[in-house]
Short mmCIF file of C-alpha atoms and ligand atoms in Angstrom, two decimals:
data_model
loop_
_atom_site.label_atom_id
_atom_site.label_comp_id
_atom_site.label_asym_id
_atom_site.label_seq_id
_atom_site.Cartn_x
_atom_site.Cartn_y
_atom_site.Cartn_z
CA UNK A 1 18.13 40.84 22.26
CA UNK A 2 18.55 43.23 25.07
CA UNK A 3 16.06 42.90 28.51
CA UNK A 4 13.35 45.20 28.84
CA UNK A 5 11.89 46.15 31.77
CA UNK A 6 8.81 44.13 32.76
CA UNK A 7 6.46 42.79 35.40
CA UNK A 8 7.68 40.85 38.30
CA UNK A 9 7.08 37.31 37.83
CA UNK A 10 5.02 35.58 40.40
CA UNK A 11 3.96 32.20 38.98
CA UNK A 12 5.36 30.50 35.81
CA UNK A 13 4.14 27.38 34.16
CA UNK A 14 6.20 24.39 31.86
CA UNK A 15 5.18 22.25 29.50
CA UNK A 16 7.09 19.57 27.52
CA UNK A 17 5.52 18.87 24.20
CA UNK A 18 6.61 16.65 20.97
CA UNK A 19 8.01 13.16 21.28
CA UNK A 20 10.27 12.47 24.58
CA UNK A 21 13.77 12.73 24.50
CA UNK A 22 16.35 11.85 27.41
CA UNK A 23 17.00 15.41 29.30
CA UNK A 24 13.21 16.81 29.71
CA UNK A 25 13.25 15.80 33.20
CA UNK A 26 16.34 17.82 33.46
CA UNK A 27 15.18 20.63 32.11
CA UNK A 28 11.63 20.92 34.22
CA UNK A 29 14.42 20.13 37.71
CA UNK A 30 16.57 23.16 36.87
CA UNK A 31 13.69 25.40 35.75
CA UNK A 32 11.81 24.52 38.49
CA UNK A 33 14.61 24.90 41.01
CA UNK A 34 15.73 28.34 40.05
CA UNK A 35 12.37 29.83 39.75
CA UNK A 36 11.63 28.63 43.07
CA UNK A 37 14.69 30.07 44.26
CA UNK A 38 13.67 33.00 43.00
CA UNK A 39 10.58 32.74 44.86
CA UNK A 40 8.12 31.81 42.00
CA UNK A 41 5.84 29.64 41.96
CA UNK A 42 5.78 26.59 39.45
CA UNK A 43 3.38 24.32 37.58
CA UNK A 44 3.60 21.57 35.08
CA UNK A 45 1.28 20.99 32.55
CA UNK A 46 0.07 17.59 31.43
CA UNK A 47 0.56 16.38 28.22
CA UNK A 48 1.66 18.97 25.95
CA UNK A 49 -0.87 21.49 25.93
CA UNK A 50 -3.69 18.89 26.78
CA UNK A 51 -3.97 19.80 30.06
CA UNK A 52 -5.39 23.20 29.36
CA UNK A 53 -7.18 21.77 26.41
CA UNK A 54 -8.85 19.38 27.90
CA UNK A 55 -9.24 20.08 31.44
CA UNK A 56 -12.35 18.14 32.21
CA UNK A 57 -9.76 15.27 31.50
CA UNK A 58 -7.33 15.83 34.49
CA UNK A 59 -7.95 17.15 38.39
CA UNK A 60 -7.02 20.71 38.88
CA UNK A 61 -7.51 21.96 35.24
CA UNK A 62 -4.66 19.80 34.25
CA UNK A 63 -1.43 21.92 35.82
CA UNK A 64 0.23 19.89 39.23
CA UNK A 65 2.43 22.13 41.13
CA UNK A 66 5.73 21.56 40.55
CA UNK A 67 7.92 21.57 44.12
CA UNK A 68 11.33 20.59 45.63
CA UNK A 69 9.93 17.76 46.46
CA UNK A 70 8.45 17.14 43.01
CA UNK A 71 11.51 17.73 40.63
CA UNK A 72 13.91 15.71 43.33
CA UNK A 73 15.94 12.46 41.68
CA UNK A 74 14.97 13.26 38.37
CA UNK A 75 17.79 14.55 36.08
CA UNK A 76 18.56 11.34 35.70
CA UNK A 77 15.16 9.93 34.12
CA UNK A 78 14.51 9.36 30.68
CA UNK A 79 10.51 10.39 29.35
CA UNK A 80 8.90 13.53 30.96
CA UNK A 81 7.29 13.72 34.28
CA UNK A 82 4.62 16.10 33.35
CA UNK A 83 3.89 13.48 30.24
CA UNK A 84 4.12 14.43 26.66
CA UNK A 85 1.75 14.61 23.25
CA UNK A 86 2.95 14.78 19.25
CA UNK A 87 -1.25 14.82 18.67
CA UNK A 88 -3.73 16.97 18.83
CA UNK A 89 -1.79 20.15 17.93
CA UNK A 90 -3.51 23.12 19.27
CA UNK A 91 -3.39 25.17 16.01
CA UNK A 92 -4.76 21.98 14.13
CA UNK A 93 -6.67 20.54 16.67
CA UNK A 94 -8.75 17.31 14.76
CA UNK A 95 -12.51 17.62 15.86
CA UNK A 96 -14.16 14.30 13.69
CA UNK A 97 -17.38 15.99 11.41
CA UNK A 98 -20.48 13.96 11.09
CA UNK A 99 -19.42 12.94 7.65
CA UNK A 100 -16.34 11.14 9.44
CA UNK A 101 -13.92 13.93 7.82
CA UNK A 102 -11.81 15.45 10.62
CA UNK A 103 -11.70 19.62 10.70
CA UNK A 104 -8.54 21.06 12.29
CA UNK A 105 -9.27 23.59 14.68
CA UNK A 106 -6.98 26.25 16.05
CA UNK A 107 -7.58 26.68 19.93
CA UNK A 108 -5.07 28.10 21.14
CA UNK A 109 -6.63 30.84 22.93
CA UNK A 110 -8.00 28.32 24.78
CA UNK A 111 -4.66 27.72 26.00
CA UNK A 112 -4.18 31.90 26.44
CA UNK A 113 -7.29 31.69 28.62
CA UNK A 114 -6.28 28.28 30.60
CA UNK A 115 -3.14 30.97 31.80
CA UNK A 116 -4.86 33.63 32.41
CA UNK A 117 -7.26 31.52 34.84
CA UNK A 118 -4.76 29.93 36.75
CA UNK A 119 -2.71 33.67 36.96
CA UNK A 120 0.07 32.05 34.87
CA UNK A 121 2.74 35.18 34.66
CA UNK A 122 5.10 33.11 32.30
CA UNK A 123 5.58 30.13 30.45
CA UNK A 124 8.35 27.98 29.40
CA UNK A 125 8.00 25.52 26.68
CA UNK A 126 10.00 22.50 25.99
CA UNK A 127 9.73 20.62 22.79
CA UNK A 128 10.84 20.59 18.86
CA UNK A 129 9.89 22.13 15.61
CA UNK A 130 5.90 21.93 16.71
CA UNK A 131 6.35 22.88 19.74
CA UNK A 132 8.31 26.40 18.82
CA UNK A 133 4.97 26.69 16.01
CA UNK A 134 2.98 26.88 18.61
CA UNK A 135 5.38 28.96 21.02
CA UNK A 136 4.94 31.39 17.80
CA UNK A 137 1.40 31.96 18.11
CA UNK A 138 0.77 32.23 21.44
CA UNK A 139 3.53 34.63 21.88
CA UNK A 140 2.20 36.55 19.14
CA UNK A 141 -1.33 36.41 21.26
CA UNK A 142 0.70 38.09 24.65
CA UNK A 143 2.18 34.93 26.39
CA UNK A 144 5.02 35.82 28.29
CA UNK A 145 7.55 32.75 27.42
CA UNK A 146 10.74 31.30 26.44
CA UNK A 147 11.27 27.77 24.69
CA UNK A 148 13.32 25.54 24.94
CA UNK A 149 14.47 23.25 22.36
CA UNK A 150 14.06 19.61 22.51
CA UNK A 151 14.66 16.47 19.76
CA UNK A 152 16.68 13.72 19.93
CA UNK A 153 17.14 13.85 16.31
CA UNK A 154 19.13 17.24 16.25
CA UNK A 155 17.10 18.54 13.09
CA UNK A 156 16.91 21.84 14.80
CA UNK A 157 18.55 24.96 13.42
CA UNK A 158 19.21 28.21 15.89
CA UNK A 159 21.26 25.59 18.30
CA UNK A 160 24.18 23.75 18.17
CA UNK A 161 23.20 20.53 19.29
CA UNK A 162 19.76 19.31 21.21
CA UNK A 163 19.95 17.57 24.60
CA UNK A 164 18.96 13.36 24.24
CA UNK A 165 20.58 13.09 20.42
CA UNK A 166 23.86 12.08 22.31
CA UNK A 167 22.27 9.70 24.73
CA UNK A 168 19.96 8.27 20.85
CA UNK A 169 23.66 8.33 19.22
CA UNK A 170 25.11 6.67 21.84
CA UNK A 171 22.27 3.54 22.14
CA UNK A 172 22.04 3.20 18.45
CA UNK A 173 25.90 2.99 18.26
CA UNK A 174 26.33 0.12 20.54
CA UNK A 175 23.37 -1.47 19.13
CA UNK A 176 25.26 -1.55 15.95
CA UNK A 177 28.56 -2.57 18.04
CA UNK A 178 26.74 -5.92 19.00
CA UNK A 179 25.01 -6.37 15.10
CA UNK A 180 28.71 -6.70 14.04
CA UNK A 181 29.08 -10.23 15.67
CA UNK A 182 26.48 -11.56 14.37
CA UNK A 183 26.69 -10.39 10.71
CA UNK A 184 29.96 -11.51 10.51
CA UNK A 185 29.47 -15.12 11.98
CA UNK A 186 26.50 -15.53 9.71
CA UNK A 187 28.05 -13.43 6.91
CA UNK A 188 25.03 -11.13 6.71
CA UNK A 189 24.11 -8.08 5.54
CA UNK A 190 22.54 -6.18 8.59
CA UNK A 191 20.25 -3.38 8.01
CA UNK A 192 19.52 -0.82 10.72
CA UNK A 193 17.10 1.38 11.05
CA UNK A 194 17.23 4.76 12.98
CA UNK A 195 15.01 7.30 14.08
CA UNK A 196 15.40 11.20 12.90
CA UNK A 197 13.12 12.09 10.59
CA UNK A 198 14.25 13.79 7.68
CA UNK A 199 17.23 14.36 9.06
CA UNK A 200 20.20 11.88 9.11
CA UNK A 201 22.28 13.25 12.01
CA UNK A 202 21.69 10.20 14.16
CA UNK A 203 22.45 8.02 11.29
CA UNK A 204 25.50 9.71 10.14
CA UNK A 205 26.73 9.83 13.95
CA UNK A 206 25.76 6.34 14.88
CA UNK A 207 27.15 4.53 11.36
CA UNK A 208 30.41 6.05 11.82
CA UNK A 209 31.39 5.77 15.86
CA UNK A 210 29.84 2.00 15.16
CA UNK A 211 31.97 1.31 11.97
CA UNK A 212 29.11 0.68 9.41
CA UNK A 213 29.64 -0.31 6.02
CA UNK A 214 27.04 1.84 4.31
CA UNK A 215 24.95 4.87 5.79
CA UNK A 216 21.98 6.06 4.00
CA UNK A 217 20.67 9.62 5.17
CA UNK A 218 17.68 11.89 3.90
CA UNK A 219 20.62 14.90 2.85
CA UNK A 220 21.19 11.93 -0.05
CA UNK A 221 19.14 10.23 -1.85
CA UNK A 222 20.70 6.48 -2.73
CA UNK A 223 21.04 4.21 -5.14
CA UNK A 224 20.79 0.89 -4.09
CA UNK A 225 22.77 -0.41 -6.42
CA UNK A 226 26.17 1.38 -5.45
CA UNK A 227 25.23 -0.37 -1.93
CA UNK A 228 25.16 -3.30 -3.28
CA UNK A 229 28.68 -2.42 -5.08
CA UNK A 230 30.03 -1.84 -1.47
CA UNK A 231 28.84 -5.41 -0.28
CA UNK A 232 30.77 -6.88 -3.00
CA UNK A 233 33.59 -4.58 -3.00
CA UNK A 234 33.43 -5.88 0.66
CA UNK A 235 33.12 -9.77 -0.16
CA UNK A 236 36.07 -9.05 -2.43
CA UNK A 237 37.71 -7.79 0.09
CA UNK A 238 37.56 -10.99 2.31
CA UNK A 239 34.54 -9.46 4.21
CA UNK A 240 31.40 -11.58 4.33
CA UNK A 241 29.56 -9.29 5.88
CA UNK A 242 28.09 -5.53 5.47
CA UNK A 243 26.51 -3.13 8.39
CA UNK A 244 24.30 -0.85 6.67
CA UNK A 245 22.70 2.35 8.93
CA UNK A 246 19.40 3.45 7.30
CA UNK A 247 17.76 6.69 8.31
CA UNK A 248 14.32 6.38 8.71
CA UNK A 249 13.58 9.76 6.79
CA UNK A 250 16.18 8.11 3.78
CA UNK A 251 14.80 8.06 0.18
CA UNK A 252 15.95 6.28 -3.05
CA UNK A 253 17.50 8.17 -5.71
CA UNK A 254 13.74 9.65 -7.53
CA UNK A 255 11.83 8.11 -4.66
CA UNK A 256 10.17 9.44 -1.85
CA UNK A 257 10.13 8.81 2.33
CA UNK A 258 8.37 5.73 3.41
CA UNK A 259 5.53 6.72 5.50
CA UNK A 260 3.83 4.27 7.91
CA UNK A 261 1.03 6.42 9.08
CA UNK A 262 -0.73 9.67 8.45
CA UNK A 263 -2.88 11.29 11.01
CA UNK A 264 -4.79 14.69 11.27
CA UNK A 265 -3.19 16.63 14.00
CA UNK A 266 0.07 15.75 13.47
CA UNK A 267 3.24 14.89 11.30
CA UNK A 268 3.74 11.89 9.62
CA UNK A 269 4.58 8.83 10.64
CA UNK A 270 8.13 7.55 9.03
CA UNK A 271 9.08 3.92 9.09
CA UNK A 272 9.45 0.99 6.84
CA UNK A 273 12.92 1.65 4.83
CA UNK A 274 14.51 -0.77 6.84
CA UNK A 275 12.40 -3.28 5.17
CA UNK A 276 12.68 -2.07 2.03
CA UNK A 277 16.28 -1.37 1.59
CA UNK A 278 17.04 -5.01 3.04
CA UNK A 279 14.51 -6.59 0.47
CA UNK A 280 15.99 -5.20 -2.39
CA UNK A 281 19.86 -5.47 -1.26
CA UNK A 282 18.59 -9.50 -0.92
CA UNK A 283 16.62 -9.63 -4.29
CA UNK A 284 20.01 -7.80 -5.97
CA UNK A 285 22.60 -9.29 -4.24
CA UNK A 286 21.27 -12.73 -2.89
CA UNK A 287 22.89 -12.60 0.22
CA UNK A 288 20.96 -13.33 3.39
CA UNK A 289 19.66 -9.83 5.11
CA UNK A 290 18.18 -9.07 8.50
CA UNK A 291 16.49 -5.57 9.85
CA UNK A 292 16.90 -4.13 12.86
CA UNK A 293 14.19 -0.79 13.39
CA UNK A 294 15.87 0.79 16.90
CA UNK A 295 12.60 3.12 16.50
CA UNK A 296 11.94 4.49 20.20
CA UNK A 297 14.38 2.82 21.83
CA UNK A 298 16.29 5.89 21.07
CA UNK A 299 13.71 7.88 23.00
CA UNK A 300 14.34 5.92 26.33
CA UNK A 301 17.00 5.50 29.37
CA UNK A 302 19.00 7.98 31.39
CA UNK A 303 20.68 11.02 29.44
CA UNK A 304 24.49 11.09 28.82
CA UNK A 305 26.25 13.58 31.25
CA UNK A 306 26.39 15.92 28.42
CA UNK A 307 22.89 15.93 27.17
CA UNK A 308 21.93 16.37 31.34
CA UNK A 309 24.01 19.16 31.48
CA UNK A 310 22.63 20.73 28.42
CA UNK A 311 19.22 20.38 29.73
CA UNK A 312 20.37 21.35 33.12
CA UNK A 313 21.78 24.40 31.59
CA UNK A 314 18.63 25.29 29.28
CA UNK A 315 16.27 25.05 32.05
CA UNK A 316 18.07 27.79 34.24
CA UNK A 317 18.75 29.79 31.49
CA UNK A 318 15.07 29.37 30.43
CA UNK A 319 14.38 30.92 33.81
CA UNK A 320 17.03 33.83 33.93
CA UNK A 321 15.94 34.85 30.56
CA UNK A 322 12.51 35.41 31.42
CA UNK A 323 13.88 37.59 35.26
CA UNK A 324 16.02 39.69 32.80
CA UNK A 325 13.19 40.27 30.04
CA UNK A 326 13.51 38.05 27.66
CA UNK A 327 10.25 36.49 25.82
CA UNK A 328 9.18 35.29 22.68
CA UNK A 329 13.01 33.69 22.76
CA UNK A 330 14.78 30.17 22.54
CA UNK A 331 17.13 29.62 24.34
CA UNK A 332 20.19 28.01 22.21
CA UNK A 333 23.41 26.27 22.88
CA UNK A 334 26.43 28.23 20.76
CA UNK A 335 29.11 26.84 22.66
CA UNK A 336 30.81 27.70 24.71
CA UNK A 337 27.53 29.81 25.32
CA UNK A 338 23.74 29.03 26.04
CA UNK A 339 22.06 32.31 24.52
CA UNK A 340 18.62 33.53 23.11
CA UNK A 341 17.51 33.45 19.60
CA UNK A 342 13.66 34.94 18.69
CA UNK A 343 11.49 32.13 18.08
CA UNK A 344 10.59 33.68 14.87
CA UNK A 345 14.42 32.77 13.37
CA UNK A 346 14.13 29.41 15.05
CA UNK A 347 10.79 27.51 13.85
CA UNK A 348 10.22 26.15 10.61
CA UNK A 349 14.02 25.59 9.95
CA UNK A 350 15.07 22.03 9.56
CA UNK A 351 19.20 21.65 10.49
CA UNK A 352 20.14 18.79 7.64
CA UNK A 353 23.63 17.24 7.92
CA UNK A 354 25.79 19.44 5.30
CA UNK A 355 27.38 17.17 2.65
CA UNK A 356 30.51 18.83 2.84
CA UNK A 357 30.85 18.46 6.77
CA UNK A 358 33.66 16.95 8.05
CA UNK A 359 31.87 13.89 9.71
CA UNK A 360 30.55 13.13 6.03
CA UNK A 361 34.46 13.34 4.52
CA UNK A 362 35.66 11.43 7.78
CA UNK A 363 32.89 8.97 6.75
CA UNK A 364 34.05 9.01 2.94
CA UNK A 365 38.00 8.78 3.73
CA UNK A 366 36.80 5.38 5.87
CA UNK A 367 35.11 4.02 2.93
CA UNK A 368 31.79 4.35 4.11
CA UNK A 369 29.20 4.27 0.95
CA UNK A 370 26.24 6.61 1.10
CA UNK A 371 24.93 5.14 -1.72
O1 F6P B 401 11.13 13.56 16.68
C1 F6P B 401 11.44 12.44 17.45
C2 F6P B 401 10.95 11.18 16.80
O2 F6P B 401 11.38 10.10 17.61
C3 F6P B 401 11.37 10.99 15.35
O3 F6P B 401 12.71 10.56 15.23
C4 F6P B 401 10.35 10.00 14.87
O4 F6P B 401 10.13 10.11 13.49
C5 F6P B 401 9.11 10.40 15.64
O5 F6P B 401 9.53 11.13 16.76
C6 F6P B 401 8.28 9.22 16.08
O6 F6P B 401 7.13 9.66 16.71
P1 F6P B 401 6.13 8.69 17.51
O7 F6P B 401 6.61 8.65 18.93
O8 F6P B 401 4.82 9.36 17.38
O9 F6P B 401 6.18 7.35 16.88
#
């Protein structure tokens, strides 16, 4: 999209919406860092969009001043240091009627207003498919902004890869490194459960680099009885033991996802194949199972070098984009570039793991059963 002349910027803000991932503090270092060097000033705002929801809730209207000082030692950090929210979405905010129904409200020019008070020029926004929803609208209302995108479960389309999947990939494969001891002294069938939603990159990723057995992904629905095959194929084999990676967004051939929670004001809450798929592989097969949910460990420690540097890289290019004109953009890895894509042709796309990619035929020429 080419630059356009605009306003000099004299005061941007950031926010970091949607669930954590490793690489946010990254992100809000280098943005802040080259706006100030471009002599802008910078504030964070709490929580998501909270802050300038519900300012009564924090001092100062809920925006601190990000600084040198502020952003120092943080690349490094998992979590967010301006604090994060996947509730209360501002275009389906839940306000509780006196029947005990909840009404979704849209308030997002409450938000519009929160910038114009504190003389906000520009905004960048860091978060996943929710966040760039609600980058959408208030775009479409005259915020100045760029987003950035953000999920540790890679599901989003428009970018090549997300900062904090590689650091989630990375855990969740050594967690199923050290599972393999275990299941095979016991002669076990191990179940694992992974974040992702209904996605199965971090399944796919994770069950291969960690040598599982059998990976069951969202992009497929399975049959629980060709896993079951693969545990005695295995047995057969000499092989007492069976690794199986389980996305949590996976569903059974007919079936749907297993849902642990739904909430007004935000998505819902997947969890609870693990379980499932470990009952029935013990009911079928009669071989001793255990479950291990990695849930939000995934979300936590220090980013990989790479995802830093992505986030590093996104932040400053969040910030040069909006000097040379950019807005209503994401910024997007498409290696070896980082480059801008309109938000419009980013949101609402969900990046699934093609069948035919060449992880998923690595995966198949291994022997790996997707059920
Ligand atoms: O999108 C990131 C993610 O960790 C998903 O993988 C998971 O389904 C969801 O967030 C969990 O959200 P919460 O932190 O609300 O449990």
């Amino acid at each position: 999209m080419p630059a356009k002349k605009i306003n000099p910027i004299k005061r941007i803000a950031i926010s970091t919406g949607g669930g954590d991932a490793p690489g946010l503090n990254a992100v809000i270092r280098a943005a802040t860092l080259s706006a100030i060097k471009r002599g802008w000033e910078v504030y964070g705002v709490l929580d998501g969009f909270n802050g300038l929801i519900l300012p009564e809730q924090y001092p100062n209207g809920g925006l601190i001043p990000l600084t040198r000082e502020r952003v120092r030692g943080i690349t490094h950090l998992g979590g967010t240091i301006l604090g994060t929210s996947n509730r209360n979405n501002p275009l389906k905010y839940p306000v509780p009627r006196p029947d005990g129904t909840i009404e979704e409200v849209d308030r997002s020019d409450e938000i519009v207003r929160g910038f114009g008070l504190h003389h906000i020029d520009a905004l960048i926004t860091v978060g996943g498919d929710g966040s760039l929803a609600i980058a959408s609208v208030l775009a479409k209302k005259g915020l100045r902004l760029i987003s950035v995108p953000k999920t540790i479960d890679n599901d989003l389309d428009k970018t090549d890869v997300t900062f904090g999947f590689e650091t989630a990939v990375g855990f969740a494969t050594e967690c199923i490194d050290r599972l393999h001891s275990t299941a095979a002294s016991h002669g076990r069938v191990m179940v694992v459960e992974v974040m992702g939603r209904y996605a199965g990159w971090i399944a796919l990723h994770a069950g291969v680099a960690g040598s599982a057995d059998a990976i069951l992904i969202p992009e497929r629905p399975y049959d629980i009885h060709k896993v079951v095959d693969k545990i005695r194929e295995r047995e057969a084999q000499g092989s007492k033991f069976t690794i199986v990676v389980v996305a949590e967004g996976a569903t059974p051939m007919g079936g749907g996802v297993t849902v642990l929670e739904h909430e007004a004001g935000r998505a819902e809450r997947l969890g609870g194949i693990g379980e499932k798929v470990a009952a029935e592989i013990h009911e079928i097969s009669g071989k001793e199972t255990r479950v291990v949910v990695l849930g939000h460990l995934l979300r936590g420690g220090s980013p990989t070098a790479f995802d830093r540097l992505i986030a590093l890289r996104f932040g400053a290019a969040a910030v040069r984009g909006l000097e040379e004109g950019h807005e209503g953009v994401m910024v997007s890895l498409d290696p070896p570039h980082v480059k801008y894509v309109p938000i419009e042709e980013a949101k609402g796309r969900m990046k699934m793991v093609p069948m035919d990619s060449d992880t998923i035929l690595t995966a198949l020429d291994l022997g790996i059963s997707f059920g």
